[in-house]
Amino acid sequence: MNTLIYRIPSLIICLLFFSNLIAQDHIFTSINIIDVRTGQVLKDHYIHVKADKIHQIAPEVQGLPTNRNTTIIDGNGAFVIPGLAEMHSHIPTTNSDDFSYLQDVMWLYLANGVLNVRGMIGHPSHLVLKDKISKGEITGPRIFAAGPSLNGDSVADAETGNRMVSEQATAGYDHLKLHPGLDMPRFMAISTTAKAEGIKFGGHVSLNVGLEQSLLNGYRSIEHMDGYIEALIADKDKLDPQIAGPFSMLLVKDIDMEKLPAMIELTLQQKAWIAPTLTLFERFFGYIPADEFRLAPEMKYMPGLQVQQWVNQKKMLEAQGILKEENVLPYLEFRKELLMKLHQSGVPIIMSSDSPQVFNVPGFSIHHEIASMSEAGISPLDILRTGSINVAKYFEQEGEFGELIPGSSADFVLLEGNPLEDLEALKAIHSIVVRGEWITGKKLDEELRRIELKNVRK
């Protein structure tokens, strides 16, 4: 009798497990697959997904697999790309068991084709979120979690830096985020311990450290292309933030472009990556007024209090007279020029917009970033690479995700148009597949509508 009691639940568990595998045995037909390595479009192909992996990719003319447990999904001529990425996200936090707001943010990413997210201001709840997503308790993109910020305030001395790095590595964070305010002793303590622990680190460039020392001592990614202006200024006395303005934007006229090739060469030698966040500077630090961004359509998906905080932050800079067009426009143009010079020299880029951040709504801001990269002169194919295969390379997981090949994670987006011909096609999503789970466009629209209603201004 006791044996029977234990066997029945075990049988049910096994049946549920195998039922789930069967449910995720899909063949997506009538699709055109974009190879992000070559730019080739594989027309009239199919993708066979088993569980959470791509099992097979082949032309339909060769015939489809005949397994009776396989679900056939008509792609109706969709163009298929690997999922996009947000490699500079400020994932919200929670200090309770309520993950509902974090779930909303995850849906905003998914609804925009963003299937990989790198957090850049860490919190213990992000490790819980990552675990819940991996277990299927929350539907969301793949998460790469940063530890809590290492900066001039949080790192009191070198010993504290050593300890914090070791603690974050032990806790299971994927990388470290550095903010300004560090001096060389504290920075070197972080760098030395991070290398010993085998954990990646990067972020802002502290003025007392500088771009050169950040690169020479292991920075994996330079966020916002930070530190390049400062490195190109001969008169370091001008770097006082009260003179230079936010991110030294008021010093563009003082830049010595003859210094740039050496900085680019150093970036290449140290194998550092660039996270541009062009749209953050165009929206937060740009000259377009806060009240205009307040009315942007995607603001309806954010809590009203959050949007008002963004308005207040930008209006404070406007009131100080910093965001005049004559101040900002040369800076924004320089940022695009710098990005193109880095790109043309072979410095790798990871798709990053900085969200949720001032007027950067999760997911939606990536499409603003894509438009800005295109305006800078980067080709559609290279833009797609920054959000797909480059992300896998950055995390040294090439072949595991970020491209559509047998054996890789089944993470892809079905689009109604060809983004190589028109990047606007990235917004017309037919459906997505997240680690083998097919999510229809209808479901994505339903989640967006639910989030919109939740945030209706009262």
Coordinates of C-alpha atoms in Angstrom, one line a residue:
M1 CA 0.0 0.0 0.0
N2 CA 2.7 2.5 0.9
T3 CA 4.7 1.5 -2.2
L4 CA 1.6 2.3 -4.3
I5 CA 1.1 5.7 -2.7
Y6 CA 4.7 6.7 -3.6
R7 CA 4.6 5.3 -7.1
I8 CA 1.5 7.2 -8.3
P9 CA 2.9 10.7 -7.7
S10 CA 6.1 9.6 -9.2
L11 CA 4.3 8.4 -12.3
I12 CA 2.3 11.7 -12.5
I13 CA 5.5 13.7 -12.3
C14 CA 7.1 11.7 -15.0
L15 CA 4.1 12.1 -17.3
L16 CA 4.1 15.8 -16.7
F17 CA 7.8 16.0 -17.5
F18 CA 7.5 14.1 -20.7
S19 CA 4.3 16.0 -21.6
N20 CA 6.2 19.3 -21.3
L21 CA 9.0 18.0 -23.6
I22 CA 6.4 16.9 -26.1
A23 CA 4.7 20.3 -25.9
Q24 CA 8.0 22.0 -26.8
D25 CA 8.7 19.8 -29.8
H26 CA 7.9 22.3 -32.5
I27 CA 8.6 22.8 -36.1
F28 CA 8.4 26.4 -37.4
T29 CA 7.7 26.2 -41.2
S30 CA 7.6 28.8 -44.0
I31 CA 10.3 31.0 -42.5
N32 CA 13.3 32.9 -43.7
I33 CA 16.3 32.6 -41.4
I34 CA 18.8 35.4 -41.1
D35 CA 22.3 34.2 -40.5
V36 CA 23.9 36.9 -38.4
R37 CA 27.4 35.7 -39.2
T38 CA 27.2 36.0 -42.9
G39 CA 24.1 38.1 -43.5
Q40 CA 22.7 35.3 -45.7
V41 CA 18.9 34.8 -45.7
L42 CA 18.0 31.1 -45.8
K43 CA 14.6 31.2 -47.6
D44 CA 11.8 28.7 -47.1
H45 CA 13.4 26.8 -44.3
Y46 CA 12.2 25.3 -41.1
I47 CA 13.5 25.2 -37.5
H48 CA 12.9 22.1 -35.4
V49 CA 12.9 22.9 -31.7
K50 CA 13.2 20.1 -29.1
A51 CA 12.7 21.1 -25.5
D52 CA 14.8 24.3 -25.2
K53 CA 17.3 23.7 -28.0
I54 CA 17.4 24.1 -31.8
H55 CA 17.5 20.5 -33.1
Q56 CA 17.6 21.0 -36.8
I57 CA 17.5 23.7 -39.5
A58 CA 16.8 22.7 -43.1
P59 CA 15.1 23.7 -46.4
E60 CA 11.4 22.7 -46.5
V61 CA 11.9 21.2 -49.9
Q62 CA 13.8 18.3 -48.2
G63 CA 10.6 17.4 -46.3
L64 CA 9.6 17.8 -42.6
P65 CA 10.3 15.4 -39.8
T66 CA 7.3 13.0 -39.3
N67 CA 7.4 12.6 -35.5
R68 CA 3.7 12.5 -34.6
N69 CA 4.3 14.4 -31.3
T70 CA 5.7 17.4 -33.1
T71 CA 3.6 20.5 -33.4
I72 CA 3.8 22.3 -36.8
I73 CA 3.7 26.1 -36.6
D74 CA 3.2 28.1 -39.8
G75 CA 5.6 31.0 -39.8
N76 CA 3.7 32.5 -42.8
G77 CA 6.9 33.8 -44.4
A78 CA 8.3 35.4 -41.3
F79 CA 12.0 36.4 -41.1
V80 CA 13.7 34.9 -38.1
I81 CA 16.5 36.4 -36.0
P82 CA 18.2 35.5 -32.7
G83 CA 16.7 37.4 -29.8
L84 CA 17.9 41.0 -29.3
A85 CA 19.7 42.1 -26.1
E86 CA 19.7 44.9 -23.6
M87 CA 23.2 44.9 -22.2
H88 CA 22.7 47.8 -19.9
S89 CA 19.6 47.4 -17.8
H90 CA 18.8 48.7 -14.4
I91 CA 16.6 45.8 -13.5
P92 CA 14.1 46.8 -10.8
T93 CA 14.5 45.3 -7.3
T94 CA 12.2 43.9 -4.7
N95 CA 12.8 43.3 -1.0
S96 CA 9.8 41.0 -0.7
D97 CA 8.2 37.9 -2.4
D98 CA 6.3 40.3 -4.7
F99 CA 8.0 40.0 -8.1
S100 CA 5.0 41.4 -10.0
Y101 CA 6.7 44.6 -11.2
L102 CA 9.8 42.7 -12.2
Q103 CA 7.5 40.4 -14.2
D104 CA 6.0 43.4 -16.0
V105 CA 9.4 44.7 -16.9
M106 CA 10.4 41.2 -18.2
W107 CA 7.3 41.2 -20.5
L108 CA 8.2 44.7 -21.8
Y109 CA 11.6 43.3 -22.9
L110 CA 10.0 40.2 -24.4
A111 CA 7.3 42.1 -26.3
N112 CA 10.1 44.0 -28.1
G113 CA 12.1 40.9 -29.0
V114 CA 14.7 41.4 -26.2
L115 CA 15.6 37.9 -25.0
N116 CA 18.9 38.6 -23.2
V117 CA 19.3 41.2 -20.4
R118 CA 22.5 42.2 -18.5
G119 CA 21.7 43.9 -15.2
M120 CA 24.0 46.9 -14.3
I121 CA 22.9 47.8 -10.8
G122 CA 22.9 44.7 -8.8
H123 CA 20.7 43.5 -6.0
P124 CA 20.1 40.0 -4.3
S125 CA 16.6 39.9 -5.8
H126 CA 18.2 39.7 -9.3
L127 CA 19.7 36.3 -8.4
V128 CA 16.2 35.2 -7.3
L129 CA 14.7 36.5 -10.5
K130 CA 17.3 34.8 -12.6
D131 CA 16.6 31.5 -10.8
K132 CA 12.8 31.9 -11.2
I133 CA 13.2 32.5 -14.9
S134 CA 15.5 29.5 -15.4
K135 CA 12.9 27.3 -13.6
G136 CA 10.0 28.6 -15.6
E137 CA 8.3 30.3 -12.6
I138 CA 8.5 33.7 -14.4
T139 CA 8.6 34.1 -18.1
G140 CA 11.5 36.3 -19.0
P141 CA 14.7 36.9 -21.0
R142 CA 18.0 35.3 -20.0
I143 CA 19.5 37.3 -17.2
F144 CA 23.1 38.2 -16.6
A145 CA 23.2 39.8 -13.1
A146 CA 25.6 42.3 -11.8
G147 CA 26.6 42.6 -8.2
P148 CA 25.8 45.7 -6.1
S149 CA 27.7 48.9 -7.3
L150 CA 31.4 49.3 -6.6
N151 CA 32.0 53.0 -6.3
G152 CA 33.7 55.7 -4.3
D153 CA 31.0 55.6 -1.6
S154 CA 30.5 51.8 -1.3
V155 CA 34.2 50.9 -1.4
A156 CA 35.7 52.5 1.7
D157 CA 39.2 51.2 1.1
A158 CA 41.2 48.5 -0.8
E159 CA 40.4 45.9 1.8
T160 CA 36.7 46.6 1.4
G161 CA 37.0 46.3 -2.4
N162 CA 38.7 42.9 -2.1
R163 CA 36.0 41.7 0.2
M164 CA 33.1 43.0 -1.9
V165 CA 34.4 41.4 -5.0
S166 CA 34.9 38.0 -3.3
E167 CA 31.4 38.1 -1.8
Q168 CA 29.8 39.0 -5.1
A169 CA 31.7 36.2 -7.0
T170 CA 30.7 33.7 -4.3
A171 CA 27.1 34.8 -4.4
G172 CA 26.9 33.9 -8.1
Y173 CA 26.7 37.3 -9.8
D174 CA 27.8 37.2 -13.5
H175 CA 29.9 40.3 -13.5
L176 CA 30.8 43.5 -11.5
K177 CA 29.6 47.0 -12.1
L178 CA 31.9 49.9 -11.3
H179 CA 30.7 53.5 -10.8
P180 CA 32.7 56.7 -10.4
G181 CA 34.6 57.9 -7.4
L182 CA 37.3 55.2 -7.1
D183 CA 41.0 56.1 -6.7
M184 CA 43.8 53.8 -8.0
P185 CA 44.4 51.8 -4.8
R186 CA 40.7 50.9 -4.5
F187 CA 40.4 50.3 -8.2
M188 CA 43.5 48.0 -8.3
A189 CA 42.1 46.0 -5.3
I190 CA 38.9 45.4 -7.3
S191 CA 40.8 44.6 -10.5
T192 CA 43.2 42.2 -8.8
T193 CA 40.6 40.3 -6.9
A194 CA 38.2 40.1 -9.8
K195 CA 40.9 38.5 -12.0
A196 CA 41.7 36.0 -9.2
E197 CA 38.0 35.2 -8.9
G198 CA 37.5 35.0 -12.6
I199 CA 34.6 37.4 -12.7
K200 CA 34.2 40.1 -15.4
F201 CA 34.0 43.7 -14.5
G202 CA 33.5 47.1 -16.2
G203 CA 31.3 50.2 -16.1
H204 CA 32.0 53.9 -15.7
V205 CA 35.5 55.2 -15.7
S206 CA 36.5 57.0 -12.5
L207 CA 38.3 60.3 -13.1
N208 CA 41.2 59.4 -10.7
V209 CA 41.7 56.1 -12.6
G210 CA 41.2 57.2 -16.2
L211 CA 40.4 55.2 -19.4
E212 CA 44.0 54.1 -20.0
Q213 CA 44.4 52.4 -16.6
S214 CA 40.9 51.0 -16.7
L215 CA 41.7 49.3 -20.0
L216 CA 45.2 48.2 -19.0
N217 CA 43.8 46.6 -15.8
G218 CA 41.0 44.5 -17.1
Y219 CA 37.8 46.5 -18.0
R220 CA 35.6 44.1 -20.0
S221 CA 33.1 46.8 -21.1
I222 CA 33.2 50.6 -21.2
E223 CA 29.7 51.7 -20.5
H224 CA 28.4 54.8 -22.3
M225 CA 31.7 55.0 -24.1
D226 CA 32.7 56.7 -20.8
G227 CA 36.2 58.1 -20.4
Y228 CA 37.1 58.7 -24.0
I229 CA 36.4 62.5 -23.9
E230 CA 38.4 62.8 -20.7
A231 CA 41.3 60.8 -22.3
L232 CA 41.2 63.2 -25.3
I233 CA 41.4 66.4 -23.3
A234 CA 44.9 67.8 -22.8
D235 CA 44.1 70.3 -20.0
K236 CA 43.0 67.9 -17.2
D237 CA 42.0 70.9 -15.0
K238 CA 38.9 71.3 -17.2
L239 CA 37.6 67.9 -16.1
D240 CA 36.1 69.4 -13.0
P241 CA 32.4 68.3 -13.4
Q242 CA 31.3 71.8 -12.5
I243 CA 33.1 73.0 -15.7
A244 CA 32.7 70.0 -17.9
G245 CA 29.0 69.2 -17.3
P246 CA 27.5 65.7 -17.3
F247 CA 29.8 63.2 -18.9
S248 CA 32.1 66.1 -19.9
M249 CA 29.6 67.1 -22.6
L250 CA 30.7 70.8 -22.5
L251 CA 34.3 69.9 -23.4
V252 CA 33.7 68.6 -27.0
K253 CA 35.4 71.7 -28.4
D254 CA 38.6 70.9 -26.4
I255 CA 39.0 67.4 -27.7
D256 CA 42.3 66.5 -29.4
M257 CA 41.2 64.0 -32.0
E258 CA 44.9 63.2 -32.8
K259 CA 44.9 61.2 -29.5
L260 CA 42.0 59.0 -30.5
P261 CA 43.9 56.4 -32.6
A262 CA 46.1 55.5 -29.6
M263 CA 43.0 55.1 -27.5
I264 CA 41.3 52.9 -30.1
E265 CA 44.5 50.8 -30.4
L266 CA 44.6 50.3 -26.6
T267 CA 40.9 49.3 -26.6
L268 CA 41.6 46.7 -29.3
Q269 CA 44.7 45.4 -27.5
Q270 CA 42.9 44.9 -24.3
K271 CA 39.9 43.3 -26.0
A272 CA 37.4 45.7 -24.3
W273 CA 33.8 46.1 -25.5
I274 CA 31.7 49.2 -25.9
A275 CA 28.2 49.6 -24.6
P276 CA 27.1 52.9 -26.3
T277 CA 23.7 53.8 -24.8
L278 CA 23.2 56.5 -27.4
T279 CA 19.5 56.9 -26.7
L280 CA 20.1 57.6 -23.0
F281 CA 22.1 60.7 -23.9
E282 CA 19.6 61.8 -26.6
R283 CA 16.6 61.5 -24.2
F284 CA 18.0 62.2 -20.8
F285 CA 20.8 64.6 -21.6
G286 CA 19.4 65.8 -25.0
Y287 CA 17.9 69.1 -25.8
I288 CA 14.4 67.8 -26.6
P289 CA 12.2 69.0 -23.6
A290 CA 11.1 66.6 -20.9
D291 CA 7.4 67.4 -21.5
E292 CA 7.7 66.1 -25.1
F293 CA 9.2 62.7 -23.9
R294 CA 6.5 62.6 -21.2
L295 CA 3.9 62.1 -23.9
A296 CA 5.8 59.4 -25.8
P297 CA 3.5 56.4 -26.5
E298 CA 5.5 53.9 -24.5
M299 CA 5.3 55.9 -21.3
K300 CA 1.9 54.3 -20.8
Y301 CA 3.6 51.1 -19.7
M302 CA 5.5 52.8 -16.9
P303 CA 4.1 53.7 -13.4
G304 CA 3.1 57.4 -13.4
L305 CA 5.4 58.1 -10.4
Q306 CA 8.4 56.7 -12.3
V307 CA 7.6 58.9 -15.4
Q308 CA 7.2 62.0 -13.2
Q309 CA 10.6 61.3 -11.5
W310 CA 12.1 61.2 -15.0
V311 CA 10.5 64.5 -15.9
N312 CA 11.9 66.1 -12.7
Q313 CA 15.4 64.8 -13.3
K314 CA 15.5 66.2 -16.8
K315 CA 13.9 69.5 -15.9
M316 CA 16.5 70.0 -13.2
L317 CA 19.2 70.0 -15.9
E318 CA 17.0 72.1 -18.2
A319 CA 16.6 74.7 -15.4
Q320 CA 20.4 74.9 -15.0
G321 CA 20.8 75.8 -18.7
I322 CA 23.0 72.8 -19.4
L323 CA 20.7 71.2 -22.0
K324 CA 20.6 74.0 -24.5
E325 CA 20.8 72.8 -28.1
E326 CA 24.1 74.6 -28.7
N327 CA 25.7 72.6 -25.8
V328 CA 24.2 69.3 -26.5
L329 CA 24.1 68.9 -30.3
P330 CA 27.9 68.9 -30.7
Y331 CA 28.2 66.3 -28.0
L332 CA 25.6 64.0 -29.5
E333 CA 27.3 64.3 -32.9
F334 CA 30.6 63.5 -31.3
R335 CA 29.3 60.4 -29.6
K336 CA 28.0 59.0 -33.0
E337 CA 31.3 59.9 -34.6
L338 CA 33.2 58.2 -31.8
L339 CA 31.1 55.1 -32.1
M340 CA 31.6 54.8 -35.8
K341 CA 35.4 55.2 -35.5
L342 CA 35.5 52.5 -32.8
H343 CA 33.3 50.3 -34.9
Q344 CA 35.2 50.8 -38.1
S345 CA 38.4 50.0 -36.2
G346 CA 37.0 46.7 -35.1
V347 CA 36.1 47.4 -31.4
P348 CA 33.2 45.1 -30.6
I349 CA 29.9 46.6 -29.6
I350 CA 27.1 45.2 -27.4
M351 CA 23.6 46.5 -27.8
S352 CA 22.8 48.7 -24.9
S353 CA 20.3 51.5 -24.2
D354 CA 20.2 51.8 -20.4
S355 CA 16.7 50.9 -19.2
P356 CA 14.6 51.6 -17.3
Q357 CA 16.3 55.0 -17.2
V358 CA 15.2 58.5 -17.9
F359 CA 12.6 58.2 -20.7
N360 CA 14.1 54.8 -21.7
V361 CA 11.2 52.3 -21.3
P362 CA 12.4 48.6 -21.2
G363 CA 12.4 47.0 -24.6
F364 CA 11.1 50.1 -26.4
S365 CA 14.4 51.9 -25.8
I366 CA 16.3 49.2 -27.6
H367 CA 14.5 50.2 -30.8
H368 CA 15.5 53.9 -30.2
E369 CA 19.1 52.7 -29.7
I370 CA 18.9 50.7 -33.0
A371 CA 17.7 53.8 -34.8
S372 CA 20.5 55.9 -33.4
M373 CA 23.2 53.3 -34.3
S374 CA 21.8 53.3 -37.8
E375 CA 21.9 57.1 -37.9
A376 CA 25.6 56.9 -36.8
G377 CA 26.3 54.8 -39.9
I378 CA 26.3 51.2 -38.7
S379 CA 24.7 48.7 -41.1
P380 CA 21.6 46.7 -40.2
L381 CA 23.5 43.4 -40.2
D382 CA 26.2 44.8 -37.8
I383 CA 23.4 46.2 -35.6
L384 CA 21.8 42.8 -35.4
R385 CA 25.2 41.3 -34.4
T386 CA 25.6 43.7 -31.5
G387 CA 22.4 42.3 -30.0
S388 CA 22.9 38.7 -30.7
I389 CA 26.2 36.9 -31.5
N390 CA 28.2 39.6 -29.9
V391 CA 26.4 39.1 -26.6
A392 CA 27.3 35.4 -26.6
K393 CA 30.9 36.2 -27.5
Y394 CA 31.1 38.8 -24.7
F395 CA 30.1 36.2 -22.1
E396 CA 32.3 33.6 -23.8
Q397 CA 29.2 31.4 -24.6
E398 CA 29.5 31.4 -28.4
G399 CA 27.4 28.6 -29.8
E400 CA 25.2 28.4 -26.8
F401 CA 22.9 31.3 -27.8
G402 CA 23.0 34.4 -30.0
E403 CA 22.7 32.6 -33.4
L404 CA 20.4 30.1 -35.0
I405 CA 22.4 26.9 -35.3
P406 CA 21.6 23.3 -34.2
G407 CA 22.5 22.8 -30.5
S408 CA 22.1 26.4 -29.5
S409 CA 19.3 27.7 -27.2
A410 CA 16.0 28.0 -28.9
D411 CA 15.7 31.8 -28.5
F412 CA 14.5 33.6 -31.6
V413 CA 12.1 36.2 -32.9
L414 CA 9.8 35.8 -35.9
L415 CA 9.3 39.1 -37.7
E416 CA 6.8 40.1 -40.4
G417 CA 9.5 41.9 -42.5
N418 CA 13.2 41.7 -43.3
P419 CA 15.2 43.9 -40.9
L420 CA 18.2 43.8 -43.2
E421 CA 16.1 45.9 -45.6
D422 CA 14.2 48.0 -43.0
L423 CA 15.1 48.1 -39.3
E424 CA 11.5 49.1 -38.5
A425 CA 10.7 45.4 -39.2
L426 CA 12.2 44.6 -35.8
K427 CA 9.0 46.2 -34.2
A428 CA 6.6 44.0 -36.2
I429 CA 6.8 40.8 -34.2
H430 CA 4.9 37.7 -35.3
S431 CA 5.9 35.7 -32.2
I432 CA 8.9 34.8 -30.1
V433 CA 10.5 31.6 -28.8
V434 CA 12.2 31.7 -25.4
R435 CA 14.3 28.7 -24.5
G436 CA 11.9 26.5 -26.5
E437 CA 8.6 28.2 -25.3
W438 CA 6.6 29.6 -28.2
I439 CA 4.9 32.9 -27.2
T440 CA 2.4 34.3 -29.8
G441 CA 2.1 37.9 -30.9
K442 CA -1.4 37.8 -29.4
K443 CA 0.0 36.8 -26.0
L444 CA 2.6 39.6 -26.1
D445 CA -0.1 42.1 -27.0
E446 CA -2.2 40.9 -24.1
E447 CA 0.6 41.4 -21.7
L448 CA 1.3 44.9 -23.0
R449 CA -2.4 45.7 -22.6
R450 CA -2.5 44.3 -19.1
I451 CA 0.6 46.5 -18.1
E452 CA -1.0 49.5 -19.8
L453 CA -4.2 49.1 -17.8
K454 CA -2.3 48.6 -14.6
N455 CA -0.6 51.9 -15.1
V456 CA -3.5 54.0 -16.2
R457 CA -3.1 57.5 -14.7
K458 CA -5.9 58.1 -12.1

